[in-house]
Amino acid sequence: SDVCSSDLAVTGGAFAAMVLAHWYLVTPKLPEAPLLMLSRAIGTVIVLQIALFAVWQIAGVGGFGSGWDFFAILRLLVGLIFPALLTYAGWRTAASRSMESATGLLYIDLGAIATGTILAAGLFFGAGILV
């Protein structure tokens, strides 16, 4: 489904960014442009997911008011807002060539994004809710 494809794209992108950041640790003279581009792409998809989350709530097919509010809030905070902030922080640190910090932030980002993907898939396949 299209709902899950954006989650898989952002999860795969976060994993690729974290692996790429590791490469910078062992090869420090690599240009930072690929990591910056990948971070921007991840951030763009997360912003799209936040917009879709809002649209689905307004349309009444989201998790709020369905008895699944707690999980919808987790999806919003842990799976969307927190990764958006981490992705931005990772992008900023990579832009300043602080690759150790960028790698650490992208590790946390991957964990938060994976958590959000699991929450979204569980709500979609288990309860038919779009988040």
Coordinates of C-alpha atoms in Angstrom, one line a residue:
S1 CA 0.0 0.0 0.0
D2 CA 1.1 3.6 -0.5
V3 CA 0.7 4.3 3.2
C4 CA 3.5 1.8 4.0
S5 CA 5.7 2.7 1.1
S6 CA 6.6 6.2 2.5
D7 CA 7.4 4.5 5.8
L8 CA 9.7 2.0 4.1
A9 CA 11.3 4.7 2.0
V10 CA 12.1 6.8 5.1
T11 CA 13.3 3.8 7.0
G12 CA 15.5 2.7 4.2
G13 CA 16.8 6.2 3.7
A14 CA 17.6 6.6 7.4
F15 CA 19.5 3.2 7.4
A16 CA 21.4 4.3 4.3
A17 CA 22.3 7.7 5.8
M18 CA 23.5 6.0 9.0
V19 CA 25.7 3.6 7.0
L20 CA 27.0 6.5 4.8
A21 CA 27.8 8.5 8.0
H22 CA 29.9 5.6 9.1
W23 CA 31.8 5.7 5.9
Y24 CA 32.8 9.3 6.6
L25 CA 34.3 8.2 9.9
V26 CA 36.8 6.0 8.1
T27 CA 37.3 8.2 5.0
P28 CA 37.2 11.7 6.3
K29 CA 38.0 13.4 3.0
L30 CA 34.8 12.4 1.3
P31 CA 32.6 15.4 0.3
E32 CA 29.6 15.8 2.6
A33 CA 27.2 16.5 -0.3
P34 CA 25.8 12.9 -0.6
L35 CA 24.9 12.8 3.2
L36 CA 23.4 16.2 3.1
M37 CA 21.3 15.3 0.0
L38 CA 20.1 12.1 1.7
S39 CA 19.3 13.9 4.9
R40 CA 17.2 16.5 3.0
A41 CA 15.4 13.7 1.2
I42 CA 14.6 11.9 4.5
G43 CA 13.4 15.2 6.0
T44 CA 11.2 15.9 3.0
V45 CA 9.5 12.5 3.3
I46 CA 9.0 13.0 7.1
V47 CA 7.4 16.4 6.5
L48 CA 5.1 14.8 3.9
Q49 CA 4.2 12.1 6.5
I50 CA 3.4 14.8 9.0
A51 CA 1.1 16.5 6.5
L52 CA -0.6 13.2 5.7
F53 CA -1.1 12.5 9.4
A54 CA -2.9 15.8 9.7
V55 CA -5.0 15.3 6.6
W56 CA -6.0 11.8 7.8
Q57 CA -7.0 13.2 11.2
I58 CA -9.1 15.9 9.7
A59 CA -10.7 13.4 7.3
G60 CA -11.6 11.2 10.2
V61 CA -9.6 8.1 9.2
G62 CA -6.8 8.7 11.6
G63 CA -6.3 7.3 15.1
F64 CA -7.7 10.1 17.2
G65 CA -11.2 9.4 18.6
S66 CA -11.0 5.7 17.5
G67 CA -9.9 4.3 20.9
W68 CA -6.3 4.1 19.5
D69 CA -5.4 7.7 20.6
F70 CA -2.4 6.6 22.7
F71 CA -0.8 4.9 19.7
A72 CA -1.6 7.7 17.3
I73 CA 0.1 10.2 19.7
L74 CA 3.1 7.9 19.9
R75 CA 3.2 7.7 16.1
L76 CA 3.1 11.5 15.9
L77 CA 5.6 12.3 18.6
V78 CA 8.1 9.4 18.5
G79 CA 7.6 8.4 14.9
L80 CA 7.3 11.7 13.1
I81 CA 8.2 14.8 15.2
F82 CA 11.2 13.4 16.9
P83 CA 12.7 12.0 13.7
A84 CA 12.1 15.3 11.9
L85 CA 14.1 17.0 14.6
L86 CA 16.8 14.4 14.6
T87 CA 17.1 14.5 10.8
Y88 CA 17.5 18.2 10.9
A89 CA 20.1 18.0 13.6
G90 CA 22.0 15.3 11.6
W91 CA 21.9 17.5 8.5
R92 CA 23.2 20.5 10.5
T93 CA 26.1 18.5 12.0
A94 CA 27.0 16.9 8.7
A95 CA 27.0 20.3 7.1
S96 CA 29.6 21.4 9.7
R97 CA 31.6 18.2 9.0
S98 CA 31.0 16.9 12.5
M99 CA 30.6 13.4 11.3
E100 CA 30.8 11.6 14.6
S101 CA 27.9 13.6 15.9
A102 CA 26.0 13.1 12.6
T103 CA 26.5 9.4 12.9
G104 CA 25.2 9.2 16.4
L105 CA 22.2 11.4 15.6
L106 CA 21.4 9.2 12.6
Y107 CA 21.6 6.1 14.7
I108 CA 18.9 7.5 17.1
D109 CA 17.0 8.8 14.0
L110 CA 16.9 5.3 12.5
G111 CA 15.6 3.9 15.8
A112 CA 12.8 6.5 16.1
I113 CA 11.9 6.1 12.4
A114 CA 11.7 2.3 12.7
T115 CA 9.6 2.7 15.8
G116 CA 7.2 4.9 13.9
T117 CA 7.1 2.5 11.0
I118 CA 6.1 -0.3 13.3
L119 CA 3.5 1.8 15.0
A120 CA 2.0 2.9 11.6
A121 CA 2.0 -0.7 10.2
G122 CA 0.4 -2.1 13.4
L123 CA -2.3 0.6 13.4
F124 CA -3.0 0.2 9.6
F125 CA -3.0 -3.6 9.4
G126 CA -4.4 -4.2 12.9
A127 CA -7.1 -1.5 13.2
G128 CA -7.4 -0.1 9.7
I129 CA -6.3 3.3 10.9
L130 CA -4.1 5.7 8.8
V131 CA -1.4 7.4 10.8

